[in-house]
PDB file of C-alpha atoms in Angstrom:
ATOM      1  CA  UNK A  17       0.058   9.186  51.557  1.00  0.00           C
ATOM      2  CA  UNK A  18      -3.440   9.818  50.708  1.00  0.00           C
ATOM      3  CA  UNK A  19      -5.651   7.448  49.104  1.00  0.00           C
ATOM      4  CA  UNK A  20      -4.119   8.054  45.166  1.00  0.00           C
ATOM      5  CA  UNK A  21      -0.875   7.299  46.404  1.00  0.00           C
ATOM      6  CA  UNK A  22       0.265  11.033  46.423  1.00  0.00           C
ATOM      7  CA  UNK A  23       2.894  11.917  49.378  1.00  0.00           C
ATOM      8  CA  UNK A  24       2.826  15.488  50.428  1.00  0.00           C
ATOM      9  CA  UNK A  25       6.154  16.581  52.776  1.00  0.00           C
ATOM     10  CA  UNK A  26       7.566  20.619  53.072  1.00  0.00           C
ATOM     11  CA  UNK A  27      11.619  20.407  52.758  1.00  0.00           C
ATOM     12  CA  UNK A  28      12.493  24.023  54.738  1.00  0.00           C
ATOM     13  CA  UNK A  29      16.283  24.218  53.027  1.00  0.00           C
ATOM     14  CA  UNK A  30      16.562  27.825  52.246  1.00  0.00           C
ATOM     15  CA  UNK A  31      18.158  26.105  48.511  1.00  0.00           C
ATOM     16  CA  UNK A  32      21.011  24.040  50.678  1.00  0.00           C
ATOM     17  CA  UNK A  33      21.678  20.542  50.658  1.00  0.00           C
ATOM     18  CA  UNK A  34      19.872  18.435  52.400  1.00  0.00           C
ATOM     19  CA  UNK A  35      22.481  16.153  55.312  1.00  0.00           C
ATOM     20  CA  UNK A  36      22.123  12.994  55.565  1.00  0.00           C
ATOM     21  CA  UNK A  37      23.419  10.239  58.053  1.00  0.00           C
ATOM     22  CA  UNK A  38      25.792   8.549  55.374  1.00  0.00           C
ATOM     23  CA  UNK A  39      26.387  11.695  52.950  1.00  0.00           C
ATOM     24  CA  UNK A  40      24.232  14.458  51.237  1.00  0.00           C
ATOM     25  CA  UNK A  41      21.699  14.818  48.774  1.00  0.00           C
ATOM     26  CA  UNK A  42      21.387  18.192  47.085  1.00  0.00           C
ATOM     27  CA  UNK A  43      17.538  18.305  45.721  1.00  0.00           C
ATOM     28  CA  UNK A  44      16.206  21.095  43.788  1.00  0.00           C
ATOM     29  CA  UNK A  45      11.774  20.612  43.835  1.00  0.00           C
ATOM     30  CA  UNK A  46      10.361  22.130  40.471  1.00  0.00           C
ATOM     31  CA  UNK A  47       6.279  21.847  40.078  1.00  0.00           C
ATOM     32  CA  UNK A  48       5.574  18.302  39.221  1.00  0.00           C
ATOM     33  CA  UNK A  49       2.287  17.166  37.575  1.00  0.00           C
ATOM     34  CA  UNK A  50       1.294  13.547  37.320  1.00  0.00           C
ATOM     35  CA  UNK A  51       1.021  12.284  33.744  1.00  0.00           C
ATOM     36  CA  UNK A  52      -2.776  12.301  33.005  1.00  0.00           C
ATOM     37  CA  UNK A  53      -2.847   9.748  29.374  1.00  0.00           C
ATOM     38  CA  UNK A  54      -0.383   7.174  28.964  1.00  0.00           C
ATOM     39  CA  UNK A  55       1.577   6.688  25.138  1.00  0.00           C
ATOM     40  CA  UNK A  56       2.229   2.617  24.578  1.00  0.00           C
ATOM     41  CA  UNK A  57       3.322   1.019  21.286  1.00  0.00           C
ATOM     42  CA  UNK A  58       2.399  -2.729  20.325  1.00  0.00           C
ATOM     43  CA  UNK A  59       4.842  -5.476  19.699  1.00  0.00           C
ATOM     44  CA  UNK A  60       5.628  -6.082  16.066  1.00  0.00           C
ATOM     45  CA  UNK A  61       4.172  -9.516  14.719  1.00  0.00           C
ATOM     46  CA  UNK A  62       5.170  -9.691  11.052  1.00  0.00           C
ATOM     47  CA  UNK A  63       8.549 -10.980  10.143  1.00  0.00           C
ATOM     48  CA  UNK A  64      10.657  -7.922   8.366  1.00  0.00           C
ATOM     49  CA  UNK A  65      14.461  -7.732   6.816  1.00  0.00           C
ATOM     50  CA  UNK A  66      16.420  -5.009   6.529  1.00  0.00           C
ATOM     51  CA  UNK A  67      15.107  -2.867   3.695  1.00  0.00           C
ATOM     52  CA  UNK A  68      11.750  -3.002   5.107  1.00  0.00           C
ATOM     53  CA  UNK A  69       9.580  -0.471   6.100  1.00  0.00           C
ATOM     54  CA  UNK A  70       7.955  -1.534   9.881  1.00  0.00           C
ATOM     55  CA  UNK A  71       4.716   0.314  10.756  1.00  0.00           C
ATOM     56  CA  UNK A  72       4.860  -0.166  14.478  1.00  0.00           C
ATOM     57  CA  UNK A  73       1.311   0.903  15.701  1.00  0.00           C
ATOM     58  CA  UNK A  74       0.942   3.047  18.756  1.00  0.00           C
ATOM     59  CA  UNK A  75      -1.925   4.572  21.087  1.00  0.00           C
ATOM     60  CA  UNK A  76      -2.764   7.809  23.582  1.00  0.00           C
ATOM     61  CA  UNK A  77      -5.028   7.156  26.135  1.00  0.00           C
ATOM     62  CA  UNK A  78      -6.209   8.923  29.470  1.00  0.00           C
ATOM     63  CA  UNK A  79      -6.427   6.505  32.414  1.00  0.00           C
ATOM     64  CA  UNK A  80      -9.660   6.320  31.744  1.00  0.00           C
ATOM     65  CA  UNK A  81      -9.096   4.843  28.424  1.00  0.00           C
ATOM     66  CA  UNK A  82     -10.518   7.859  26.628  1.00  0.00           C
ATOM     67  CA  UNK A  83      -8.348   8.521  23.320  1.00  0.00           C
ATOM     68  CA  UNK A  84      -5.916  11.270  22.996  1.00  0.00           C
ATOM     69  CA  UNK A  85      -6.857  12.665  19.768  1.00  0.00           C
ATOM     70  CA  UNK A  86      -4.666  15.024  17.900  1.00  0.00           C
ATOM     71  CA  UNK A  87      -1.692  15.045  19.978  1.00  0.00           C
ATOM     72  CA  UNK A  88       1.652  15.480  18.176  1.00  0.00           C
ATOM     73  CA  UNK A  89       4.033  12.472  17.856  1.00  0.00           C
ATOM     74  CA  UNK A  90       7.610  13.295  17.346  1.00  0.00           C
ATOM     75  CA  UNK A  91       9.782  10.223  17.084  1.00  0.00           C
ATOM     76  CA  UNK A  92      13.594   9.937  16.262  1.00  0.00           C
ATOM     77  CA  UNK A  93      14.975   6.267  14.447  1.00  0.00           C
ATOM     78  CA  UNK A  94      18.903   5.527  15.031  1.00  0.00           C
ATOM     79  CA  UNK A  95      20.673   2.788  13.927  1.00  0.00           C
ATOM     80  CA  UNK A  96      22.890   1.038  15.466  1.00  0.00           C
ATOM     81  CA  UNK A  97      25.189  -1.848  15.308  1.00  0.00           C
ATOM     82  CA  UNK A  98      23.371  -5.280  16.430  1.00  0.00           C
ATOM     83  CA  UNK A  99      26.036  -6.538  18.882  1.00  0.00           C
ATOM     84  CA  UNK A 100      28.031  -8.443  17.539  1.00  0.00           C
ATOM     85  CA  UNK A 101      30.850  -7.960  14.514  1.00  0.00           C
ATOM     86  CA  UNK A 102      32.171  -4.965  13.705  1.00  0.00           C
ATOM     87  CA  UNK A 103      31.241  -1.742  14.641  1.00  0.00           C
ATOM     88  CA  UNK A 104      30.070   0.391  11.575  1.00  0.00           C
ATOM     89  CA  UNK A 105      27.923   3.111  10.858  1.00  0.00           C
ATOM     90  CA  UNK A 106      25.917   3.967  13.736  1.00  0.00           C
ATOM     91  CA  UNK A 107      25.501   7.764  12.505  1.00  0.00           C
ATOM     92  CA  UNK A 108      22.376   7.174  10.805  1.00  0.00           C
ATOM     93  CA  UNK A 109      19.398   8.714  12.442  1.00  0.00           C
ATOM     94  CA  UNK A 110      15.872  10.072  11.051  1.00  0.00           C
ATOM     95  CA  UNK A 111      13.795  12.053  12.605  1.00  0.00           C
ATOM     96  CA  UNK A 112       9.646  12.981  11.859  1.00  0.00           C
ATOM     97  CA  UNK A 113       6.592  13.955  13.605  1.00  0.00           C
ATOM     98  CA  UNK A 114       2.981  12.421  12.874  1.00  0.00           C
ATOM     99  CA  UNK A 115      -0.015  12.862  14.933  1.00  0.00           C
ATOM    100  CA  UNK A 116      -2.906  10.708  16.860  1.00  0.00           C
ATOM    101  CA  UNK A 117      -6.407  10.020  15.006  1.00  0.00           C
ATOM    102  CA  UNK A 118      -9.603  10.331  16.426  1.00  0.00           C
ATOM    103  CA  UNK A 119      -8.777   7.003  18.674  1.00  0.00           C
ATOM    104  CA  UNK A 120      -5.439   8.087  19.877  1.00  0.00           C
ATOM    105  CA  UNK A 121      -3.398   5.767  17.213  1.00  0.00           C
ATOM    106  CA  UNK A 122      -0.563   7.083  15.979  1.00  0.00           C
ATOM    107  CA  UNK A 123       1.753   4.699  13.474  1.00  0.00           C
ATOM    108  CA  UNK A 124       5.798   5.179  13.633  1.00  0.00           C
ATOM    109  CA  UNK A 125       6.658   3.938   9.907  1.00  0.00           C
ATOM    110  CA  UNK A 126      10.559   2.954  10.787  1.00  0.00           C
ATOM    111  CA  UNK A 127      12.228   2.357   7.331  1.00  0.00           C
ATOM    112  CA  UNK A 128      15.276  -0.466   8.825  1.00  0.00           C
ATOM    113  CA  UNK A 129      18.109   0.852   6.300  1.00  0.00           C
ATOM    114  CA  UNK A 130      21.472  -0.294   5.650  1.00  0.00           C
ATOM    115  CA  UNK A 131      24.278   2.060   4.790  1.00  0.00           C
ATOM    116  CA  UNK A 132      24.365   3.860   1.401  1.00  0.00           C
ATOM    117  CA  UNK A 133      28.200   3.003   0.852  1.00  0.00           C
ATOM    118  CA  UNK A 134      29.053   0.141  -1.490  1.00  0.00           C
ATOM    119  CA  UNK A 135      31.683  -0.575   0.716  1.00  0.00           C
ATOM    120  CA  UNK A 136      29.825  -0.927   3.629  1.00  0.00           C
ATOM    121  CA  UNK A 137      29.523  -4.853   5.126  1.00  0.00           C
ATOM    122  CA  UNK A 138      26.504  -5.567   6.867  1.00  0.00           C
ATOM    123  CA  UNK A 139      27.579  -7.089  10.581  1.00  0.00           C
ATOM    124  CA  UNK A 140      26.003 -10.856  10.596  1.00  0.00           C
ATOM    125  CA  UNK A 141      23.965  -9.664  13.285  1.00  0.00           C
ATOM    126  CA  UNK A 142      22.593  -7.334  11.472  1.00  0.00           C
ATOM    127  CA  UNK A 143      21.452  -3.416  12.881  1.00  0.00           C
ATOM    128  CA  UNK A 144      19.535  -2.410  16.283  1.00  0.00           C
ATOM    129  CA  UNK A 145      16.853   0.494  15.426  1.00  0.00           C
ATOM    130  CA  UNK A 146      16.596   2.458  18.587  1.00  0.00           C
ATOM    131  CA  UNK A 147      13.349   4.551  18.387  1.00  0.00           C
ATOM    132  CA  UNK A 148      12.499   7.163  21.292  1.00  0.00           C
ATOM    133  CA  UNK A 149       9.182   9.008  20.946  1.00  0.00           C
ATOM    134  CA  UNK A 150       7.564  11.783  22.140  1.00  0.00           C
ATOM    135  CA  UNK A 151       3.596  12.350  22.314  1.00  0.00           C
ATOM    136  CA  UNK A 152       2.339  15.978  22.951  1.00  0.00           C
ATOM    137  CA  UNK A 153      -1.449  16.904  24.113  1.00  0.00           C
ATOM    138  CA  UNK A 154      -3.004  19.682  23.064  1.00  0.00           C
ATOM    139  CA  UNK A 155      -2.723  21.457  26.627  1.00  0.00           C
ATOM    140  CA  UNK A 156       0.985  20.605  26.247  1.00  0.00           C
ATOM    141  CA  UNK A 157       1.578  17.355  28.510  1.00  0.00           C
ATOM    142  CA  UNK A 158       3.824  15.374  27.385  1.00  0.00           C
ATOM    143  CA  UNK A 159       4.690  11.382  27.530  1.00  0.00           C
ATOM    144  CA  UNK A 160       7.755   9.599  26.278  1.00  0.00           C
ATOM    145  CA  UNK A 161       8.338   5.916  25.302  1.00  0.00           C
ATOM    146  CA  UNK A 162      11.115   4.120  23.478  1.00  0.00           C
ATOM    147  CA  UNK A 163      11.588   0.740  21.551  1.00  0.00           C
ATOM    148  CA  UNK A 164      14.132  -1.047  19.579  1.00  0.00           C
ATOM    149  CA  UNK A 165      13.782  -3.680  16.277  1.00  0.00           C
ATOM    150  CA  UNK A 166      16.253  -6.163  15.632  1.00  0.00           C
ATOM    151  CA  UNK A 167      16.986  -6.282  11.606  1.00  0.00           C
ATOM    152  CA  UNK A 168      19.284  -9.021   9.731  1.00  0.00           C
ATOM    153  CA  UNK A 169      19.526  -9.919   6.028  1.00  0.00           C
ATOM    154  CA  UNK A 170      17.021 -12.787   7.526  1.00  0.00           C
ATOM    155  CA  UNK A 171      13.663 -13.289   8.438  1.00  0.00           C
ATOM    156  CA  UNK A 172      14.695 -15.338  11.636  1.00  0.00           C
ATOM    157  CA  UNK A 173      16.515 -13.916  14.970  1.00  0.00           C
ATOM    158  CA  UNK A 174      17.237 -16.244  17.707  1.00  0.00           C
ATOM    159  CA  UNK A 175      18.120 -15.145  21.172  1.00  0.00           C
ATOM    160  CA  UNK A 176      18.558 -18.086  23.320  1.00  0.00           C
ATOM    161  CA  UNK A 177      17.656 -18.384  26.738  1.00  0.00           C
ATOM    162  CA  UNK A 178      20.531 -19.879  28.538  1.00  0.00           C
ATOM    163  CA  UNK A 179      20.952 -19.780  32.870  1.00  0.00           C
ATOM    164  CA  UNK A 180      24.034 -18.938  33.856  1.00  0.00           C
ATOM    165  CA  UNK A 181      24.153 -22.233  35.423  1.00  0.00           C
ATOM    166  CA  UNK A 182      22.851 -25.514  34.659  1.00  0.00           C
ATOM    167  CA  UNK A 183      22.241 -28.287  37.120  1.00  0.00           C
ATOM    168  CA  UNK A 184      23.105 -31.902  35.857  1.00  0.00           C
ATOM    169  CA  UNK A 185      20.316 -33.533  38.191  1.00  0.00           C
ATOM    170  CA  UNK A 186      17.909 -31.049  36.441  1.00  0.00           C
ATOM    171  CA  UNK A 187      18.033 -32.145  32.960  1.00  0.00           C
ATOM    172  CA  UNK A 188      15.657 -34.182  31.553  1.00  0.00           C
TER     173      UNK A 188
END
């Protein structure tokens, strides 16, 4: 490897599969390029209920930490059921674009909604809101990132932190 970490090999295949002690591997090499700005969103800090709107907040930046103006944000919003109860409505997805500012923010409004039917029963554990994005530079890179929200009827979600075994002569 060379001193940015980049390993440089020629595979002579003439297209066929590579042999290997225990098996094969059929490769196919396309040009990569190394990702040159980096797409991150922040953790959510306010509390939020279904219903709500959540502005998650999001930036573009090189490696150097220079700002990815302009680039296009496309993100898609599914929800689906929270994990535990029945197993309704997970069709619902939304999708949008937005772009980055002039300090390569970009804010991913995700409207947590329930199902439009009257009939429909919100599980007690409410709805996971699976959001994928995709940020676009101007010269047509492209980096990808994903996140998910937890949404219930209330303001509080506990996930406990339980081993999978606990050791008598370690409890206080």
């Amino acid at each position: 490897t060379d001193g940015a970490g980049t390993q440089h090999e020629v595979l002579r295949s003439a297209g066929q599969p590579l042999t290997m002690r225990r098996g094969w591997l059929g490769i196919q090499v396309e040009e990569y390029k190394r990702p040159t700005f980096t797409a991150e969103t922040k953790p959510v800090e306010q509390a939020f209920v279904l219903g709500d709107t959540v502005r998650v907040q999001g930036e573009a930046l090189t490696y150097t930490r220079v700002p990815v103006a302009g680039a296009l944000v496309q993100y898609t919003v599914r929800r689906l059921a929270g994990g535990y109860g029945p197993r309704t409505d997970t069709s619902h997805t939304v999708s949008d674009t937005t772009r980055t500012d002039e300090r390569g923010c970009f804010v991913l409004p995700v409207h947590l909604s329930v199902p439009s039917s009257s009939a429909a029963v919100v599980p007690l554990s409410g709805y996971r809101y699976a959001v994928s994005y995709t940020v676009t530079a101007s010269q047509g890179e492209t980096v990808q990132g994903e996140f998910t929200l937890r949404a219930s009827r209330r303001k509080v979600w506990i996930e406990p932190q339980v081993p999978k075994a606990i050791c008598r002569e370690r409890i206080p």
